[in-house]
Amino acid sequence: MWQSFKWFFEWNDKTWLGQAISGTIWAFPVIETIHILALTMMFGAIVIIDLRMMGFGLKKQPVALLAKNLEPYMTWGMLTMLATGYMLFTSEAMKCFVNDGFKFKMAVLFPAIVFQFTLFRWVTHKDEEKRPMLLGWLVALLSLTLWFGVGIGGRAIGFV
Amino acid sequence: MPPEFVQWLQNAGLATAIRESAIVYPVILSLHLTGMALFGGMILMTDLRLLGIAMTKRPVSEVVEGLRPWKHLGLTLVVTCGFLLAWSKIAIYYPNPFFRLKLGLLTLVTIHALVFRRSVYRNTRELDRSPVIPGRAKLAAALSLVLWIGLVSAGRWIGYWEPKAAAPPTTAQVN
């Protein structure tokens, strides 16, 4: 299945944007720094919601209210990460194509994004009284696991 | 520090074990980043609350104190792992200007904490009673954000510097 995406990587390897980024020494580090700062913003917002849903921290705020307060940071953090992440990818697409860390990251990233805007959103917006405690824990742990997996995959790209 | 001393530090048993293991170094690095994401996220929300940007409908004390235990957990993780990483390759890191910049910022962050701890971060009840957030608290928050963003950036740039940078570093060598 992975091989059938080869054309996509080959095309991305040749974009003017990718060429421009890989053509300088400073662009990649600068973009990666923004990528990591956005990670902190997104992950921070998600972790605060997850912990609250498991019954830790900020207990005076209802989950739904906290989630609505923090969603802009989560969403904008994620959009920044996707934009900068794509830039990094297109500057070294063929390297990513053969990188197991990258494959793992993509395999976890897409489910994580879908999960974040469907199940996570639905459960966090739900009335706490009507939500089973176990469901909250499951969703929080799943969210932490998925994003942790994305992070590990990302970090592994530089090592494998 | 004299190079011999730096080399001696790096040759310690634990440091050598971390450096030479194919798996331990990346694992500690991942934990360092996990701690950073946790700590950074908590710092960001604490500071944004003090600046009057995020969660403004909730009292300062509730936000700052509610996030504090997780902030401390993240800090412990990031500092412990960071210390081990630095120690294991100190002879390589020590000449790196971004590593030195990071140590400098770390010193400033410590001073920042000592200066503002009593009057801002441990004084949230007082801040709750104030009709507007005092300038001192906003200054503390803004400085904290600038210092931490600088620190994270310097950390990331450590990996891109090479001694006697004659040839541009290729991304394959970066990790």
Coordinates of N, CA and C in Angstrom, one line a residue, chain B:
Chain B
M1 N 35.2 25.9 30.9 CA 35.7 24.7 31.6 C 36.9 24.1 30.7
P2 N 37.9 23.6 31.3 CA 39.0 23.0 30.5 C 38.5 21.7 29.8
P3 N 38.9 21.5 28.6 CA 38.5 20.3 27.8 C 38.7 19.0 28.5
E4 N 39.8 18.9 29.2 CA 40.0 17.6 29.9 C 38.9 17.3 30.9
F5 N 38.5 18.4 31.6 CA 37.5 18.2 32.6 C 36.1 17.8 32.0
V6 N 35.8 18.5 30.9 CA 34.6 18.1 30.1 C 34.6 16.7 29.7
Q7 N 35.7 16.3 29.1 CA 35.9 14.9 28.7 C 35.7 13.9 29.8
W8 N 36.3 14.3 31.0 CA 36.3 13.4 32.2 C 34.8 13.2 32.6
L9 N 34.1 14.4 32.6 CA 32.7 14.3 33.0 C 31.9 13.3 32.1
Q10 N 32.2 13.4 30.8 CA 31.5 12.6 29.8 C 31.8 11.1 29.9
N11 N 33.1 10.9 30.4 CA 33.5 9.5 30.5 C 32.9 8.7 31.7
A12 N 32.2 9.4 32.6 CA 31.6 8.7 33.7 C 30.7 7.5 33.2
G13 N 30.6 6.5 34.0 CA 29.9 5.2 33.6 C 28.5 5.4 33.1
L14 N 27.7 6.2 33.8 CA 26.3 6.3 33.4 C 26.2 7.1 32.1
A15 N 27.0 8.2 32.0 CA 27.0 9.0 30.8 C 27.4 8.2 29.6
T16 N 28.4 7.3 29.7 CA 28.9 6.5 28.6 C 27.8 5.5 28.3
A17 N 27.1 4.9 29.3 CA 26.1 3.9 29.0 C 25.0 4.6 28.2
I18 N 24.6 5.8 28.6 CA 23.5 6.5 27.8 C 23.9 6.7 26.4
R19 N 25.1 7.3 26.3 CA 25.6 7.7 24.9 C 25.7 6.5 24.0
E20 N 26.2 5.4 24.5 CA 26.5 4.3 23.6 C 25.4 3.3 23.4
S21 N 24.3 3.5 24.1 CA 23.2 2.6 23.8 C 22.4 3.1 22.7
A22 N 22.0 2.2 21.8 CA 21.2 2.7 20.6 C 19.8 3.1 21.0
I23 N 19.3 2.6 22.1 CA 17.9 2.9 22.4 C 17.8 3.9 23.5
V24 N 18.7 3.9 24.5 CA 18.5 4.7 25.7 C 18.5 6.2 25.4
Y25 N 19.4 6.6 24.6 CA 19.5 8.1 24.3 C 18.2 8.6 23.6
P26 N 17.7 7.9 22.5 CA 16.5 8.3 21.9 C 15.3 8.3 22.8
V27 N 15.3 7.3 23.7 CA 14.1 7.2 24.7 C 14.2 8.4 25.6
I28 N 15.4 8.7 26.2 CA 15.4 9.8 27.1 C 15.1 11.1 26.3
L29 N 15.5 11.2 25.1 CA 15.2 12.4 24.3 C 13.7 12.5 24.1
S30 N 13.0 11.4 23.8 CA 11.6 11.5 23.7 C 10.9 11.9 25.0
L31 N 11.4 11.4 26.1 CA 10.8 11.8 27.4 C 11.1 13.2 27.7
H32 N 12.3 13.7 27.2 CA 12.6 15.1 27.4 C 11.5 16.0 26.6
L33 N 11.2 15.5 25.4 CA 10.2 16.2 24.6 C 8.8 16.1 25.2
T34 N 8.5 14.9 25.8 CA 7.2 14.8 26.4 C 7.1 15.7 27.6
G35 N 8.1 15.8 28.4 CA 8.1 16.7 29.5 C 8.0 18.1 29.1
M36 N 8.7 18.5 28.0 CA 8.6 19.8 27.4 C 7.2 20.2 27.0
A37 N 6.6 19.2 26.3 CA 5.2 19.5 25.8 C 4.3 19.7 27.0
L38 N 4.4 18.9 28.0 CA 3.6 19.0 29.2 C 3.9 20.3 29.9
F39 N 5.1 20.5 30.3 CA 5.5 21.7 31.0 C 5.2 23.0 30.2
G40 N 5.6 23.0 28.9 CA 5.4 24.1 28.0 C 3.9 24.5 27.9
G41 N 3.1 23.4 27.8 CA 1.6 23.7 27.7 C 1.1 24.3 28.9
M42 N 1.5 23.9 30.1 CA 1.0 24.4 31.3 C 1.5 25.8 31.6
I43 N 2.8 26.1 31.2 CA 3.4 27.4 31.3 C 2.6 28.4 30.4
L44 N 2.4 27.9 29.2 CA 1.7 28.8 28.2 C 0.3 29.2 28.7
M45 N -0.5 28.2 29.2 CA -1.8 28.5 29.7 C -1.8 29.4 30.9
T46 N -0.8 29.1 31.8 CA -0.7 29.9 33.1 C -0.4 31.4 32.7
D47 N 0.6 31.6 31.7 CA 1.0 32.9 31.3 C -0.1 33.6 30.5
L48 N -0.8 32.9 29.7 CA -1.9 33.5 28.9 C -3.0 33.9 29.9
R49 N -3.3 33.2 30.9 CA -4.3 33.6 31.9 C -3.8 34.9 32.6
L50 N -2.6 35.0 33.0 CA -2.0 36.2 33.6 C -2.1 37.4 32.7
L51 N -1.9 37.1 31.4 CA -1.9 38.2 30.5 C -3.4 38.6 30.1
G52 N -4.3 37.9 30.6 CA -5.7 38.2 30.4 C -6.2 37.8 29.0
I53 N -5.6 36.7 28.4 CA -5.9 36.3 27.1 C -6.8 35.0 27.1
A54 N -6.3 34.0 27.9 CA -7.0 32.7 27.9 C -7.8 32.5 29.2
M55 N -8.9 31.8 29.2 CA -9.7 31.4 30.3 C -10.0 32.6 31.3
T56 N -10.3 33.7 30.7 CA -10.4 34.9 31.5 C -11.6 34.9 32.4
K57 N -12.6 34.0 32.1 CA -13.8 34.0 33.0 C -13.6 33.2 34.3
R58 N -12.4 32.6 34.4 CA -12.1 31.8 35.6 C -11.1 32.6 36.4
P59 N -11.2 32.5 37.7 CA -10.2 33.2 38.6 C -8.7 32.8 38.3
V60 N -7.8 33.7 38.4 CA -6.4 33.4 38.2 C -5.9 32.3 39.1
S61 N -6.4 32.3 40.4 CA -5.9 31.3 41.3 C -6.3 29.9 40.9
E62 N -7.5 29.8 40.4 CA -8.0 28.5 39.9 C -7.2 27.9 38.8
V63 N -6.9 28.8 37.8 CA -6.1 28.3 36.7 C -4.7 28.0 37.1
V64 N -4.0 29.0 37.7 CA -2.6 28.8 38.1 C -2.4 27.6 39.0
E65 N -3.2 27.5 40.1 CA -3.0 26.5 41.0 C -3.5 25.1 40.5
G66 N -4.5 25.1 39.7 CA -5.0 23.9 39.1 C -4.0 23.2 38.2
L67 N -3.2 24.1 37.5 CA -2.2 23.5 36.5 C -0.9 23.3 37.2
R68 N -0.7 23.8 38.4 CA 0.7 23.7 39.0 C 1.2 22.3 39.2
P69 N 0.5 21.3 39.7 CA 1.1 20.0 39.9 C 1.6 19.4 38.6
W70 N 0.9 19.6 37.5 CA 1.3 19.1 36.2 C 2.4 19.9 35.6
K71 N 2.5 21.1 35.9 CA 3.6 22.0 35.5 C 4.9 21.4 36.2
H72 N 4.7 21.1 37.5 CA 5.9 20.6 38.3 C 6.3 19.2 37.8
L73 N 5.3 18.4 37.4 CA 5.7 17.0 36.9 C 6.4 17.2 35.6
G74 N 5.9 18.1 34.7 CA 6.6 18.3 33.4 C 8.0 18.8 33.6
L75 N 8.1 19.8 34.5 CA 9.4 20.4 34.8 C 10.4 19.3 35.3
T76 N 10.0 18.5 36.2 CA 10.9 17.4 36.8 C 11.3 16.5 35.6
L77 N 10.4 16.1 34.8 CA 10.7 15.2 33.6 C 11.7 15.9 32.7
V78 N 11.4 17.1 32.3 CA 12.2 17.8 31.3 C 13.6 18.1 31.8
V79 N 13.7 18.5 33.1 CA 15.0 18.8 33.7 C 15.9 17.5 33.9
T80 N 15.3 16.5 34.4 CA 16.0 15.2 34.7 C 16.5 14.7 33.3
C81 N 15.7 14.6 32.3 CA 16.1 14.0 31.1 C 17.1 14.9 30.4
G82 N 16.9 16.2 30.5 CA 17.8 17.2 29.9 C 19.2 17.1 30.5
F83 N 19.2 16.9 31.8 CA 20.5 16.8 32.5 C 21.2 15.5 32.0
L84 N 20.5 14.4 31.9 CA 21.1 13.2 31.5 C 21.7 13.3 30.0
L85 N 20.8 13.9 29.2 CA 21.3 14.1 27.8 C 22.5 14.9 27.7
A86 N 22.5 16.0 28.4 CA 23.7 17.0 28.3 C 24.9 16.3 28.9
W87 N 24.7 15.6 30.0 CA 25.9 14.9 30.6 C 26.5 13.9 29.7
S88 N 25.6 13.1 29.1 CA 26.1 12.0 28.3 C 27.0 12.4 27.1
K89 N 26.7 13.6 26.6 CA 27.5 14.1 25.4 C 28.1 15.5 25.7
I90 N 28.5 15.7 26.9 CA 28.9 17.1 27.3 C 30.1 17.6 26.5
A91 N 31.0 16.7 26.2 CA 32.2 17.2 25.4 C 31.8 17.6 24.0
I92 N 30.7 17.0 23.5 CA 30.2 17.4 22.1 C 29.3 18.7 22.3
Y93 N 28.5 18.8 23.3 CA 27.6 19.9 23.5 C 28.3 21.2 23.9
Y94 N 29.3 21.0 24.8 CA 29.9 22.2 25.5 C 30.3 23.3 24.5
P95 N 31.0 23.0 23.4 CA 31.4 24.1 22.5 C 30.3 24.7 21.7
N96 N 29.1 24.0 21.7 CA 28.0 24.4 20.8 C 27.4 25.7 21.3
P97 N 27.4 26.8 20.4 CA 26.9 28.1 20.9 C 25.4 28.0 21.3
F98 N 24.6 27.2 20.7 CA 23.2 27.1 21.0 C 23.0 26.4 22.4
F99 N 23.9 25.5 22.7 CA 23.9 24.9 24.0 C 24.2 25.9 25.1
R100 N 25.2 26.7 24.8 CA 25.5 27.8 25.7 C 24.4 28.8 25.9
L101 N 23.8 29.1 24.8 CA 22.6 30.0 24.8 C 21.5 29.5 25.7
K102 N 21.3 28.1 25.5 CA 20.3 27.5 26.3 C 20.6 27.5 27.8
L103 N 21.9 27.3 28.1 CA 22.3 27.4 29.6 C 22.1 28.8 30.1
G104 N 22.4 29.8 29.3 CA 22.2 31.2 29.7 C 20.7 31.5 29.9
L105 N 19.9 31.0 29.0 CA 18.4 31.2 29.2 C 17.9 30.5 30.4
L106 N 18.5 29.3 30.7 CA 18.1 28.6 31.8 C 18.4 29.3 33.1
T107 N 19.5 30.0 33.1 CA 19.9 30.8 34.3 C 18.9 32.0 34.4
L108 N 18.6 32.6 33.3 CA 17.6 33.7 33.3 C 16.2 33.2 33.8
V109 N 15.8 32.1 33.4 CA 14.5 31.5 33.8 C 14.5 31.2 35.3
T110 N 15.7 30.8 35.8 CA 15.7 30.6 37.3 C 15.6 31.9 38.0
I111 N 16.3 32.9 37.5 CA 16.2 34.2 38.2 C 14.8 34.7 38.1
H112 N 14.2 34.6 36.9 CA 12.8 35.0 36.7 C 11.9 34.3 37.8
A113 N 12.1 33.0 38.0 CA 11.2 32.3 39.0 C 11.5 32.9 40.4
L114 N 12.7 33.1 40.7 CA 13.0 33.7 42.1 C 12.4 35.1 42.2
V115 N 12.5 35.9 41.2 CA 12.0 37.3 41.3 C 10.5 37.3 41.4
F116 N 9.8 36.5 40.6 CA 8.3 36.7 40.5 C 7.5 35.6 41.3
R117 N 8.2 34.7 41.9 CA 7.5 33.6 42.5 C 6.6 34.1 43.6
R118 N 7.1 34.9 44.6 CA 6.3 35.3 45.7 C 5.2 36.3 45.3
S119 N 5.6 37.3 44.4 CA 4.7 38.4 44.2 C 3.6 38.0 43.1
V120 N 3.9 37.0 42.3 CA 2.9 36.7 41.2 C 2.4 35.2 41.3
Y121 N 3.3 34.3 41.1 CA 2.8 32.9 40.9 C 2.3 32.3 42.2
R122 N 2.8 32.7 43.4 CA 2.3 32.2 44.7 C 1.4 33.2 45.3
N123 N 1.0 34.2 44.6 CA 0.2 35.3 45.1 C -1.1 35.4 44.4
T124 N -1.7 34.3 44.0 CA -2.8 34.3 43.1 C -4.1 34.8 43.7
R125 N -4.2 34.6 45.1 CA -5.4 35.1 45.8 C -5.5 36.6 45.7
E126 N -4.3 37.2 45.9 CA -4.3 38.7 45.8 C -4.6 39.1 44.4
L127 N -4.2 38.4 43.4 CA -4.5 38.7 42.0 C -6.0 38.6 41.7
D128 N -6.6 37.6 42.4 CA -8.1 37.4 42.2 C -8.8 38.7 42.6
R129 N -8.3 39.3 43.7 CA -9.0 40.4 44.3 C -8.8 41.7 43.5
S130 N -7.8 41.7 42.8 CA -7.4 43.0 42.0 C -8.4 43.1 40.8
P131 N -9.0 44.3 40.6 CA -10.0 44.4 39.5 C -9.3 44.2 38.1
V132 N -8.1 44.7 37.9 CA -7.3 44.4 36.7 C -6.1 43.6 37.1
I133 N -5.6 42.9 36.2 CA -4.3 42.1 36.5 C -3.2 43.1 36.6
P134 N -2.4 43.1 37.7 CA -1.4 44.1 37.9 C -0.3 44.0 36.8
G135 N 0.4 45.1 36.5 CA 1.4 45.2 35.5 C 2.5 44.2 35.8
R136 N 2.8 44.0 37.1 CA 3.9 43.1 37.5 C 3.6 41.7 37.1
A137 N 2.4 41.2 37.2 CA 2.0 39.9 36.8 C 2.1 39.7 35.3
K138 N 1.6 40.8 34.6 CA 1.7 40.7 33.1 C 3.1 40.7 32.6
L139 N 4.0 41.5 33.3 CA 5.4 41.5 32.9 C 6.0 40.1 33.2
A140 N 5.7 39.5 34.3 CA 6.2 38.2 34.6 C 5.8 37.2 33.5
A141 N 4.5 37.2 33.1 CA 4.0 36.3 32.1 C 4.7 36.5 30.8
A142 N 4.8 37.8 30.4 CA 5.4 38.1 29.1 C 6.8 37.6 29.0
L143 N 7.6 38.0 30.1 CA 9.0 37.6 30.2 C 9.1 36.0 30.1
S144 N 8.3 35.4 30.9 CA 8.3 33.9 30.9 C 8.1 33.3 29.6
L145 N 7.1 33.9 28.8 CA 6.9 33.3 27.5 C 8.1 33.5 26.5
V146 N 8.6 34.7 26.6 CA 9.8 35.0 25.7 C 11.0 34.1 26.1
L147 N 11.2 34.0 27.4 CA 12.4 33.1 27.8 C 12.2 31.7 27.4
W148 N 11.0 31.2 27.6 CA 10.8 29.7 27.3 C 10.7 29.5 25.8
I149 N 10.2 30.4 25.1 CA 10.2 30.2 23.6 C 11.7 30.2 23.1
G150 N 12.4 31.1 23.7 CA 13.9 31.2 23.3 C 14.6 29.9 23.7
L151 N 14.3 29.4 24.9 CA 14.9 28.2 25.4 C 14.6 27.0 24.5
V152 N 13.3 26.8 24.2 CA 13.0 25.7 23.3 C 13.6 25.8 21.9
S153 N 13.6 27.1 21.4 CA 14.2 27.3 20.1 C 15.7 27.0 20.1
A154 N 16.4 27.5 21.2 CA 17.9 27.2 21.3 C 18.1 25.7 21.4
G155 N 17.3 25.0 22.1 CA 17.4 23.6 22.3 C 17.3 22.9 20.9
R156 N 16.4 23.3 20.1 CA 16.2 22.7 18.8 C 17.4 23.0 17.9
W157 N 17.9 24.2 18.1 CA 19.0 24.6 17.2 C 20.4 23.9 17.5
I158 N 20.5 23.3 18.7 CA 21.7 22.6 19.1 C 22.0 21.5 18.1
G159 N 21.0 20.9 17.6 CA 21.1 19.8 16.7 C 21.6 20.2 15.3
Y160 N 21.5 21.5 15.0 CA 21.9 22.0 13.6 C 23.3 22.6 13.5
W161 N 23.9 22.7 14.7 CA 25.3 23.3 14.6 C 26.3 22.3 14.6
E162 N 27.3 22.5 13.8 CA 28.5 21.6 13.7 C 29.7 22.4 13.9
P163 N 30.7 21.8 14.6 CA 32.0 22.5 14.8 C 32.6 22.8 13.5
K164 N 33.2 24.0 13.3 CA 33.8 24.4 12.1 C 32.9 24.2 10.9
A165 N 31.7 24.8 10.9 CA 30.7 24.6 9.9 C 31.2 25.0 8.5
A166 N 32.0 24.1 7.9 CA 32.5 24.4 6.5 C 31.4 24.0 5.5
A167 N 30.8 22.8 5.7 CA 29.8 22.4 4.8 C 28.4 22.6 5.5
P168 N 27.4 23.0 4.8 CA 26.0 23.1 5.4 C 25.6 21.7 5.9
P169 N 25.1 21.7 7.2 CA 24.6 20.4 7.7 C 23.5 19.8 6.8
T170 N 23.6 18.5 6.5 CA 22.5 17.9 5.8 C 21.5 17.3 6.8
T171 N 20.3 17.3 6.4 CA 19.2 16.9 7.3 C 19.4 15.5 7.8
A172 N 20.1 14.7 7.0 CA 20.3 13.3 7.4 C 21.1 13.1 8.7
Q173 N 22.0 14.1 9.0 CA 22.8 14.0 10.2 C 22.1 14.5 11.4
V174 N 21.0 15.2 11.2 CA 20.3 15.9 12.3 C 19.4 15.0 13.0
N175 N 19.5 15.0 14.4 CA 18.5 14.2 15.1 C 18.2 14.8 16.4

